[in-house]
Amino acid sequence: MRQQVRNLLCFLCVLFLIGSCSTVPITGRTQLSLVPPSSMLSMSLQQYDDFLKSHTLSTDTVSTAMVKNTGGRIQKAVERYFVEHGMRRELKNYAWEFNLIESKEVNAWCMPGGKVAVYTGILPVTKDENGLAVVMGHEIAHAVAGHGGERMSYLLAVQLGGLALAVAMTERPQASRNLWFAAFGLGAQVGLILPYSRIQEYEADRLGLVFMAMAGYEPRHAVTLWERMAAQKEGKKAPPVFLSTHPTDKARIEAIKRALPEAMRYYRKPS
Ligand SMILES: [Zn+2]
């Protein structure tokens, strides 16, 4: 009898875990997913709006146009990739937006639904459109791979005792907003810096390379961009926010080099 109860409990646990997991598009990795994508999306639209209201858009028309143009090209690449792989529905409710924010902070991020922010502080590091495409491709890859939702799931489980996102937002609005910021790489303002996991970083690198290649940017530019990014750390007491959330080392840059041949198969020269 006791054995039967144990079996039943095991069965229920497995059922619960399966129900709480989803699969990362393209790499096929199983990830923890306690927050439904629809909740993530509506939360994202709200938080992105709030963010734009409390920050200043850059008045540099040339750089702003470059951010919007690069983002648009990568968006089309992602959409094509998802259609070609029978995953069109995953992007159904996306409302892509690419904005350049006036800020000294070296940072860039993408929230669910394709809501992208690039800070003017990162432009000296990205240098040109190729470098920008590396960063934007990488951030968009984090978003379409559901990494934010995965981080949010862990944070809700660990910090708020597994409260559902909607409940957390009503009962603990400030705490859940802070977790949201941390999940998407803008937690520095609330003192919550959470590095992306190694698995998520490698995944975003690999997908980002494919997307930038499909958008007509040579993926080899990723190697020099990440080397330039790593050099930012030298001689500074505190590394830039972007490096705190996207830890970079030799092994990672080597992994990017190894992923280049796969990405080059997707490369299309811009016409
Ligand atoms: Zn990253």
PDB file of C-alpha atoms and ligand atoms in Angstrom:
ATOM      1  CA  MET A   1       0.000   0.000   0.000  1.00  0.00           C
ATOM      2  CA  ARG A   2       2.742   2.400   1.036  1.00  0.00           C
ATOM      3  CA  GLN A   3       4.568   1.594  -2.211  1.00  0.00           C
ATOM      4  CA  GLN A   4       1.445   2.450  -4.174  1.00  0.00           C
ATOM      5  CA  VAL A   5       1.128   5.806  -2.433  1.00  0.00           C
ATOM      6  CA  ARG A   6       4.777   6.513  -3.162  1.00  0.00           C
ATOM      7  CA  ASN A   7       4.277   5.629  -6.816  1.00  0.00           C
ATOM      8  CA  LEU A   8       1.258   7.865  -7.004  1.00  0.00           C
ATOM      9  CA  LEU A   9       3.173  10.753  -5.442  1.00  0.00           C
ATOM     10  CA  CYS A  10       6.036  10.271  -7.890  1.00  0.00           C
ATOM     11  CA  PHE A  11       3.588  10.219 -10.763  1.00  0.00           C
ATOM     12  CA  LEU A  12       1.962  13.464  -9.581  1.00  0.00           C
ATOM     13  CA  CYS A  13       5.359  15.134  -9.172  1.00  0.00           C
ATOM     14  CA  VAL A  14       6.396  14.204 -12.696  1.00  0.00           C
ATOM     15  CA  LEU A  15       3.049  15.431 -13.987  1.00  0.00           C
ATOM     16  CA  PHE A  16       3.522  18.744 -12.198  1.00  0.00           C
ATOM     17  CA  LEU A  17       7.049  19.165 -13.520  1.00  0.00           C
ATOM     18  CA  ILE A  18       6.043  18.350 -17.089  1.00  0.00           C
ATOM     19  CA  GLY A  19       3.226  20.863 -16.823  1.00  0.00           C
ATOM     20  CA  SER A  20       5.661  23.485 -15.578  1.00  0.00           C
ATOM     21  CA  CYS A  21       8.199  23.067 -18.330  1.00  0.00           C
ATOM     22  CA  SER A  22       8.441  24.267 -21.881  1.00  0.00           C
ATOM     23  CA  THR A  23      10.902  23.734 -24.722  1.00  0.00           C
ATOM     24  CA  VAL A  24      13.300  26.328 -26.072  1.00  0.00           C
ATOM     25  CA  PRO A  25      12.709  26.811 -29.789  1.00  0.00           C
ATOM     26  CA  ILE A  26      15.638  25.771 -32.006  1.00  0.00           C
ATOM     27  CA  THR A  27      17.882  24.195 -29.337  1.00  0.00           C
ATOM     28  CA  GLY A  28      15.120  21.974 -27.917  1.00  0.00           C
ATOM     29  CA  ARG A  29      16.275  22.391 -24.304  1.00  0.00           C
ATOM     30  CA  THR A  30      13.595  21.891 -21.646  1.00  0.00           C
ATOM     31  CA  GLN A  31      13.194  24.867 -19.333  1.00  0.00           C
ATOM     32  CA  LEU A  32      11.255  25.689 -16.167  1.00  0.00           C
ATOM     33  CA  SER A  33       8.183  27.718 -17.034  1.00  0.00           C
ATOM     34  CA  LEU A  34       5.911  28.643 -14.125  1.00  0.00           C
ATOM     35  CA  VAL A  35       4.680  31.831 -15.754  1.00  0.00           C
ATOM     36  CA  PRO A  36       2.396  31.476 -18.788  1.00  0.00           C
ATOM     37  CA  PRO A  37       3.787  33.260 -21.888  1.00  0.00           C
ATOM     38  CA  SER A  38       0.573  35.323 -22.095  1.00  0.00           C
ATOM     39  CA  SER A  39       1.219  36.789 -18.613  1.00  0.00           C
ATOM     40  CA  MET A  40       4.822  37.499 -19.540  1.00  0.00           C
ATOM     41  CA  LEU A  41       3.665  39.302 -22.664  1.00  0.00           C
ATOM     42  CA  SER A  42       1.077  41.567 -21.030  1.00  0.00           C
ATOM     43  CA  MET A  43       3.476  42.356 -18.180  1.00  0.00           C
ATOM     44  CA  SER A  44       6.139  43.172 -20.760  1.00  0.00           C
ATOM     45  CA  LEU A  45       3.997  45.686 -22.649  1.00  0.00           C
ATOM     46  CA  GLN A  46       3.195  47.484 -19.389  1.00  0.00           C
ATOM     47  CA  GLN A  47       6.780  47.512 -18.084  1.00  0.00           C
ATOM     48  CA  TYR A  48       8.198  48.641 -21.429  1.00  0.00           C
ATOM     49  CA  ASP A  49       5.729  51.537 -21.575  1.00  0.00           C
ATOM     50  CA  ASP A  50       6.627  52.541 -18.016  1.00  0.00           C
ATOM     51  CA  PHE A  51      10.309  52.314 -18.854  1.00  0.00           C
ATOM     52  CA  LEU A  52       9.934  54.572 -21.899  1.00  0.00           C
ATOM     53  CA  LYS A  53       7.972  57.126 -19.862  1.00  0.00           C
ATOM     54  CA  SER A  54      10.670  57.329 -17.216  1.00  0.00           C
ATOM     55  CA  HIS A  55      13.632  57.458 -19.644  1.00  0.00           C
ATOM     56  CA  THR A  56      14.711  59.778 -22.436  1.00  0.00           C
ATOM     57  CA  LEU A  57      14.901  58.715 -26.056  1.00  0.00           C
ATOM     58  CA  SER A  58      18.110  59.652 -27.831  1.00  0.00           C
ATOM     59  CA  THR A  59      17.930  62.707 -30.093  1.00  0.00           C
ATOM     60  CA  ASP A  60      20.752  61.333 -32.249  1.00  0.00           C
ATOM     61  CA  THR A  61      18.728  60.652 -35.394  1.00  0.00           C
ATOM     62  CA  VAL A  62      21.481  58.739 -37.204  1.00  0.00           C
ATOM     63  CA  SER A  63      22.089  56.243 -34.373  1.00  0.00           C
ATOM     64  CA  THR A  64      18.350  55.920 -33.674  1.00  0.00           C
ATOM     65  CA  ALA A  65      17.748  55.053 -37.334  1.00  0.00           C
ATOM     66  CA  MET A  66      20.568  52.500 -37.186  1.00  0.00           C
ATOM     67  CA  VAL A  67      19.013  50.815 -34.115  1.00  0.00           C
ATOM     68  CA  LYS A  68      15.573  50.663 -35.758  1.00  0.00           C
ATOM     69  CA  ASN A  69      16.961  49.446 -39.080  1.00  0.00           C
ATOM     70  CA  THR A  70      19.177  46.752 -37.512  1.00  0.00           C
ATOM     71  CA  GLY A  71      16.342  45.635 -35.238  1.00  0.00           C
ATOM     72  CA  GLY A  72      13.917  45.475 -38.164  1.00  0.00           C
ATOM     73  CA  ARG A  73      16.318  43.312 -40.194  1.00  0.00           C
ATOM     74  CA  ILE A  74      16.820  40.891 -37.290  1.00  0.00           C
ATOM     75  CA  GLN A  75      13.061  40.815 -36.620  1.00  0.00           C
ATOM     76  CA  LYS A  76      12.443  39.715 -40.231  1.00  0.00           C
ATOM     77  CA  ALA A  77      15.128  37.049 -39.884  1.00  0.00           C
ATOM     78  CA  VAL A  78      13.583  35.694 -36.677  1.00  0.00           C
ATOM     79  CA  GLU A  79      10.117  35.663 -38.249  1.00  0.00           C
ATOM     80  CA  ARG A  80      11.422  33.820 -41.295  1.00  0.00           C
ATOM     81  CA  TYR A  81      13.234  31.292 -39.108  1.00  0.00           C
ATOM     82  CA  PHE A  82      10.120  30.620 -37.031  1.00  0.00           C
ATOM     83  CA  VAL A  83       7.891  30.247 -40.107  1.00  0.00           C
ATOM     84  CA  GLU A  84      10.386  27.884 -41.782  1.00  0.00           C
ATOM     85  CA  HIS A  85      10.451  25.749 -38.629  1.00  0.00           C
ATOM     86  CA  GLY A  86       6.671  25.604 -38.149  1.00  0.00           C
ATOM     87  CA  MET A  87       6.726  27.856 -35.074  1.00  0.00           C
ATOM     88  CA  ARG A  88       4.911  30.872 -36.497  1.00  0.00           C
ATOM     89  CA  ARG A  89       2.434  30.851 -33.575  1.00  0.00           C
ATOM     90  CA  GLU A  90       5.193  31.485 -31.010  1.00  0.00           C
ATOM     91  CA  LEU A  91       5.584  35.026 -32.330  1.00  0.00           C
ATOM     92  CA  LYS A  92       1.849  35.641 -32.823  1.00  0.00           C
ATOM     93  CA  ASN A  93       1.466  38.355 -30.191  1.00  0.00           C
ATOM     94  CA  TYR A  94       4.811  40.040 -30.707  1.00  0.00           C
ATOM     95  CA  ALA A  95       4.713  43.825 -31.061  1.00  0.00           C
ATOM     96  CA  TRP A  96       8.316  44.571 -32.012  1.00  0.00           C
ATOM     97  CA  GLU A  97       9.806  47.907 -31.020  1.00  0.00           C
ATOM     98  CA  PHE A  98      13.394  49.175 -31.106  1.00  0.00           C
ATOM     99  CA  ASN A  99      14.359  52.280 -29.163  1.00  0.00           C
ATOM    100  CA  LEU A 100      17.631  54.039 -28.451  1.00  0.00           C
ATOM    101  CA  ILE A 101      17.723  55.353 -24.868  1.00  0.00           C
ATOM    102  CA  GLU A 102      19.877  58.289 -23.783  1.00  0.00           C
ATOM    103  CA  SER A 103      22.008  56.829 -20.983  1.00  0.00           C
ATOM    104  CA  LYS A 104      25.678  56.479 -20.040  1.00  0.00           C
ATOM    105  CA  GLU A 105      24.984  52.891 -18.975  1.00  0.00           C
ATOM    106  CA  VAL A 106      26.565  50.207 -21.178  1.00  0.00           C
ATOM    107  CA  ASN A 107      23.451  48.109 -21.668  1.00  0.00           C
ATOM    108  CA  ALA A 108      20.854  46.652 -24.037  1.00  0.00           C
ATOM    109  CA  TRP A 109      17.976  44.218 -23.526  1.00  0.00           C
ATOM    110  CA  CYS A 110      14.871  42.712 -25.098  1.00  0.00           C
ATOM    111  CA  MET A 111      11.652  41.961 -23.213  1.00  0.00           C
ATOM    112  CA  PRO A 112       9.055  39.383 -24.308  1.00  0.00           C
ATOM    113  CA  GLY A 113       7.090  40.487 -27.358  1.00  0.00           C
ATOM    114  CA  GLY A 114      10.172  41.977 -29.020  1.00  0.00           C
ATOM    115  CA  LYS A 115      10.458  45.126 -26.910  1.00  0.00           C
ATOM    116  CA  VAL A 116      14.061  46.221 -27.333  1.00  0.00           C
ATOM    117  CA  ALA A 117      16.078  48.980 -25.653  1.00  0.00           C
ATOM    118  CA  VAL A 118      19.618  49.929 -26.643  1.00  0.00           C
ATOM    119  CA  TYR A 119      21.407  52.485 -24.437  1.00  0.00           C
ATOM    120  CA  THR A 120      23.609  55.160 -26.053  1.00  0.00           C
ATOM    121  CA  GLY A 121      26.342  54.088 -23.578  1.00  0.00           C
ATOM    122  CA  ILE A 122      26.848  50.812 -25.454  1.00  0.00           C
ATOM    123  CA  LEU A 123      27.385  52.449 -28.874  1.00  0.00           C
ATOM    124  CA  PRO A 124      31.124  53.172 -28.381  1.00  0.00           C
ATOM    125  CA  VAL A 125      31.560  49.410 -27.756  1.00  0.00           C
ATOM    126  CA  THR A 126      29.375  48.186 -30.622  1.00  0.00           C
ATOM    127  CA  LYS A 127      31.205  50.739 -32.840  1.00  0.00           C
ATOM    128  CA  ASP A 128      29.261  50.142 -36.060  1.00  0.00           C
ATOM    129  CA  GLU A 129      26.149  48.419 -37.395  1.00  0.00           C
ATOM    130  CA  ASN A 130      27.825  44.998 -37.385  1.00  0.00           C
ATOM    131  CA  GLY A 131      28.640  45.266 -33.687  1.00  0.00           C
ATOM    132  CA  LEU A 132      25.143  46.514 -32.966  1.00  0.00           C
ATOM    133  CA  ALA A 133      23.686  43.529 -34.853  1.00  0.00           C
ATOM    134  CA  VAL A 134      25.682  41.168 -32.597  1.00  0.00           C
ATOM    135  CA  VAL A 135      24.258  42.747 -29.439  1.00  0.00           C
ATOM    136  CA  MET A 136      20.694  43.047 -30.738  1.00  0.00           C
ATOM    137  CA  GLY A 137      20.740  39.525 -32.213  1.00  0.00           C
ATOM    138  CA  HIS A 138      21.944  38.188 -28.871  1.00  0.00           C
ATOM    139  CA  GLU A 139      19.311  40.071 -26.823  1.00  0.00           C
ATOM    140  CA  ILE A 140      16.490  39.110 -29.182  1.00  0.00           C
ATOM    141  CA  ALA A 141      17.687  35.489 -28.939  1.00  0.00           C
ATOM    142  CA  HIS A 142      17.363  35.652 -25.128  1.00  0.00           C
ATOM    143  CA  ALA A 143      13.773  36.844 -25.610  1.00  0.00           C
ATOM    144  CA  VAL A 144      12.595  34.347 -28.231  1.00  0.00           C
ATOM    145  CA  ALA A 145      14.228  31.515 -26.257  1.00  0.00           C
ATOM    146  CA  GLY A 146      12.074  32.513 -23.277  1.00  0.00           C
ATOM    147  CA  HIS A 147      15.061  33.115 -20.983  1.00  0.00           C
ATOM    148  CA  GLY A 148      13.295  35.978 -19.176  1.00  0.00           C
ATOM    149  CA  GLY A 149      10.339  33.755 -18.335  1.00  0.00           C
ATOM    150  CA  GLU A 150      12.702  31.048 -17.163  1.00  0.00           C
ATOM    151  CA  ARG A 151      14.543  33.501 -14.864  1.00  0.00           C
ATOM    152  CA  MET A 152      11.261  34.979 -13.672  1.00  0.00           C
ATOM    153  CA  SER A 153      10.032  31.457 -12.799  1.00  0.00           C
ATOM    154  CA  TYR A 154      13.097  30.798 -10.648  1.00  0.00           C
ATOM    155  CA  LEU A 155      12.924  34.215  -9.001  1.00  0.00           C
ATOM    156  CA  LEU A 156       9.234  33.826  -8.154  1.00  0.00           C
ATOM    157  CA  ALA A 157       9.875  30.339  -6.778  1.00  0.00           C
ATOM    158  CA  VAL A 158      12.913  31.350  -4.723  1.00  0.00           C
ATOM    159  CA  GLN A 159      12.181  34.910  -3.654  1.00  0.00           C
ATOM    160  CA  LEU A 160       8.396  35.082  -3.482  1.00  0.00           C
ATOM    161  CA  GLY A 161       7.663  31.499  -2.450  1.00  0.00           C
ATOM    162  CA  GLY A 162       6.184  30.456  -5.790  1.00  0.00           C
ATOM    163  CA  LEU A 163       3.526  33.164  -6.014  1.00  0.00           C
ATOM    164  CA  ALA A 164       1.927  33.342  -9.448  1.00  0.00           C
ATOM    165  CA  LEU A 165       3.041  36.420 -11.366  1.00  0.00           C
ATOM    166  CA  ALA A 166      -0.421  37.999 -11.407  1.00  0.00           C
ATOM    167  CA  VAL A 167      -0.842  37.480  -7.644  1.00  0.00           C
ATOM    168  CA  ALA A 168       2.677  38.734  -6.946  1.00  0.00           C
ATOM    169  CA  MET A 169       1.994  41.876  -8.971  1.00  0.00           C
ATOM    170  CA  THR A 170      -1.080  42.679  -6.894  1.00  0.00           C
ATOM    171  CA  GLU A 171       0.204  41.656  -3.492  1.00  0.00           C
ATOM    172  CA  ARG A 172       3.890  42.558  -3.758  1.00  0.00           C
ATOM    173  CA  PRO A 173       4.019  45.036  -6.682  1.00  0.00           C
ATOM    174  CA  GLN A 174       7.407  46.601  -5.912  1.00  0.00           C
ATOM    175  CA  ALA A 175       9.114  43.275  -5.168  1.00  0.00           C
ATOM    176  CA  SER A 176       7.775  41.653  -8.328  1.00  0.00           C
ATOM    177  CA  ARG A 177       8.708  44.674 -10.441  1.00  0.00           C
ATOM    178  CA  ASN A 178      12.263  44.430  -9.086  1.00  0.00           C
ATOM    179  CA  LEU A 179      12.391  40.722  -9.972  1.00  0.00           C
ATOM    180  CA  TRP A 180      11.146  41.566 -13.447  1.00  0.00           C
ATOM    181  CA  PHE A 181      13.947  44.120 -13.879  1.00  0.00           C
ATOM    182  CA  ALA A 182      16.500  41.571 -12.693  1.00  0.00           C
ATOM    183  CA  ALA A 183      15.107  38.942 -15.082  1.00  0.00           C
ATOM    184  CA  PHE A 184      15.644  41.246 -18.061  1.00  0.00           C
ATOM    185  CA  GLY A 185      19.017  42.791 -17.311  1.00  0.00           C
ATOM    186  CA  LEU A 186      17.863  46.167 -15.994  1.00  0.00           C
ATOM    187  CA  GLY A 187      18.037  45.311 -12.303  1.00  0.00           C
ATOM    188  CA  ALA A 188      21.072  47.519 -11.711  1.00  0.00           C
ATOM    189  CA  GLN A 189      18.744  50.411 -10.908  1.00  0.00           C
ATOM    190  CA  VAL A 190      17.192  48.423  -8.062  1.00  0.00           C
ATOM    191  CA  GLY A 191      20.436  46.757  -6.973  1.00  0.00           C
ATOM    192  CA  LEU A 192      19.467  43.320  -8.276  1.00  0.00           C
ATOM    193  CA  ILE A 193      22.033  42.118 -10.772  1.00  0.00           C
ATOM    194  CA  LEU A 194      21.426  38.594 -11.968  1.00  0.00           C
ATOM    195  CA  PRO A 195      23.864  37.167 -14.505  1.00  0.00           C
ATOM    196  CA  TYR A 196      22.395  35.022 -17.258  1.00  0.00           C
ATOM    197  CA  SER A 197      23.349  31.387 -16.704  1.00  0.00           C
ATOM    198  CA  ARG A 198      26.108  29.884 -18.804  1.00  0.00           C
ATOM    199  CA  ILE A 199      23.553  27.694 -20.584  1.00  0.00           C
ATOM    200  CA  GLN A 200      21.408  30.710 -21.451  1.00  0.00           C
ATOM    201  CA  GLU A 201      24.419  32.712 -22.634  1.00  0.00           C
ATOM    202  CA  TYR A 202      25.683  29.958 -24.948  1.00  0.00           C
ATOM    203  CA  GLU A 203      22.158  29.442 -26.252  1.00  0.00           C
ATOM    204  CA  ALA A 204      21.645  33.175 -26.935  1.00  0.00           C
ATOM    205  CA  ASP A 205      25.055  33.337 -28.636  1.00  0.00           C
ATOM    206  CA  ARG A 206      24.258  30.430 -30.937  1.00  0.00           C
ATOM    207  CA  LEU A 207      20.776  31.681 -31.856  1.00  0.00           C
ATOM    208  CA  GLY A 208      21.947  35.294 -32.096  1.00  0.00           C
ATOM    209  CA  LEU A 209      24.613  34.303 -34.629  1.00  0.00           C
ATOM    210  CA  VAL A 210      22.022  32.514 -36.765  1.00  0.00           C
ATOM    211  CA  PHE A 211      19.624  35.464 -36.661  1.00  0.00           C
ATOM    212  CA  MET A 212      22.268  38.072 -37.513  1.00  0.00           C
ATOM    213  CA  ALA A 213      23.534  35.892 -40.365  1.00  0.00           C
ATOM    214  CA  MET A 214      20.006  35.526 -41.768  1.00  0.00           C
ATOM    215  CA  ALA A 215      19.649  39.311 -41.490  1.00  0.00           C
ATOM    216  CA  GLY A 216      22.725  39.744 -43.700  1.00  0.00           C
ATOM    217  CA  TYR A 217      25.394  40.501 -41.074  1.00  0.00           C
ATOM    218  CA  GLU A 218      28.537  38.369 -41.073  1.00  0.00           C
ATOM    219  CA  PRO A 219      28.503  36.406 -37.801  1.00  0.00           C
ATOM    220  CA  ARG A 220      32.316  36.603 -37.425  1.00  0.00           C
ATOM    221  CA  HIS A 221      31.813  40.159 -36.120  1.00  0.00           C
ATOM    222  CA  ALA A 222      30.562  38.552 -32.896  1.00  0.00           C
ATOM    223  CA  VAL A 223      34.111  37.489 -31.975  1.00  0.00           C
ATOM    224  CA  THR A 224      35.547  41.029 -32.148  1.00  0.00           C
ATOM    225  CA  LEU A 225      32.482  42.532 -30.439  1.00  0.00           C
ATOM    226  CA  TRP A 226      32.771  40.207 -27.424  1.00  0.00           C
ATOM    227  CA  GLU A 227      36.530  40.771 -27.266  1.00  0.00           C
ATOM    228  CA  ARG A 228      35.908  44.546 -27.213  1.00  0.00           C
ATOM    229  CA  MET A 229      33.216  44.018 -24.601  1.00  0.00           C
ATOM    230  CA  ALA A 230      35.552  41.950 -22.387  1.00  0.00           C
ATOM    231  CA  ALA A 231      38.206  44.692 -22.656  1.00  0.00           C
ATOM    232  CA  GLN A 232      35.709  47.110 -21.046  1.00  0.00           C
ATOM    233  CA  LYS A 233      36.270  45.350 -17.763  1.00  0.00           C
ATOM    234  CA  GLU A 234      39.991  46.048 -17.576  1.00  0.00           C
ATOM    235  CA  GLY A 235      41.099  48.719 -15.147  1.00  0.00           C
ATOM    236  CA  LYS A 236      37.570  49.385 -13.939  1.00  0.00           C
ATOM    237  CA  LYS A 237      36.335  48.811 -10.401  1.00  0.00           C
ATOM    238  CA  ALA A 238      32.826  47.855 -11.466  1.00  0.00           C
ATOM    239  CA  PRO A 239      32.233  46.229 -14.856  1.00  0.00           C
ATOM    240  CA  PRO A 240      29.475  47.694 -17.059  1.00  0.00           C
ATOM    241  CA  VAL A 241      25.950  46.412 -16.354  1.00  0.00           C
ATOM    242  CA  PHE A 242      25.927  44.545 -19.641  1.00  0.00           C
ATOM    243  CA  LEU A 243      29.004  42.567 -18.602  1.00  0.00           C
ATOM    244  CA  SER A 244      27.595  41.855 -15.143  1.00  0.00           C
ATOM    245  CA  THR A 245      24.521  40.290 -16.703  1.00  0.00           C
ATOM    246  CA  HIS A 246      26.366  38.721 -19.670  1.00  0.00           C
ATOM    247  CA  PRO A 247      29.593  37.293 -18.213  1.00  0.00           C
ATOM    248  CA  THR A 248      32.211  36.863 -20.909  1.00  0.00           C
ATOM    249  CA  ASP A 249      35.354  34.773 -20.811  1.00  0.00           C
ATOM    250  CA  LYS A 250      37.783  33.021 -23.152  1.00  0.00           C
ATOM    251  CA  ALA A 251      35.734  29.806 -23.161  1.00  0.00           C
ATOM    252  CA  ARG A 252      32.652  31.673 -24.294  1.00  0.00           C
ATOM    253  CA  ILE A 253      34.455  33.456 -27.113  1.00  0.00           C
ATOM    254  CA  GLU A 254      35.921  30.103 -28.205  1.00  0.00           C
ATOM    255  CA  ALA A 255      32.399  28.622 -28.231  1.00  0.00           C
ATOM    256  CA  ILE A 256      31.260  31.505 -30.454  1.00  0.00           C
ATOM    257  CA  LYS A 257      34.118  30.714 -32.866  1.00  0.00           C
ATOM    258  CA  ARG A 258      33.013  27.070 -32.972  1.00  0.00           C
ATOM    259  CA  ALA A 259      29.415  28.126 -33.709  1.00  0.00           C
ATOM    260  CA  LEU A 260      30.428  30.287 -36.703  1.00  0.00           C
ATOM    261  CA  PRO A 261      30.291  27.557 -39.406  1.00  0.00           C
ATOM    262  CA  GLU A 262      26.680  26.691 -38.443  1.00  0.00           C
ATOM    263  CA  ALA A 263      25.702  30.385 -38.551  1.00  0.00           C
ATOM    264  CA  MET A 264      27.475  30.925 -41.896  1.00  0.00           C
ATOM    265  CA  ARG A 265      25.136  28.378 -43.475  1.00  0.00           C
ATOM    266  CA  TYR A 266      22.346  30.892 -42.822  1.00  0.00           C
ATOM    267  CA  TYR A 267      24.294  33.924 -44.010  1.00  0.00           C
ATOM    268  CA  ARG A 268      22.670  35.885 -46.813  1.00  0.00           C
ATOM    269  CA  LYS A 269      24.552  38.783 -48.323  1.00  0.00           C
ATOM    270  CA  PRO A 270      22.333  41.871 -48.244  1.00  0.00           C
ATOM    271  CA  SER A 271      21.031  42.580 -51.746  1.00  0.00           C
TER     272      SER A 271
HETATM  273 ZN    ZN B   1      23.282  37.281 -22.859  1.00  0.00          ZN
END
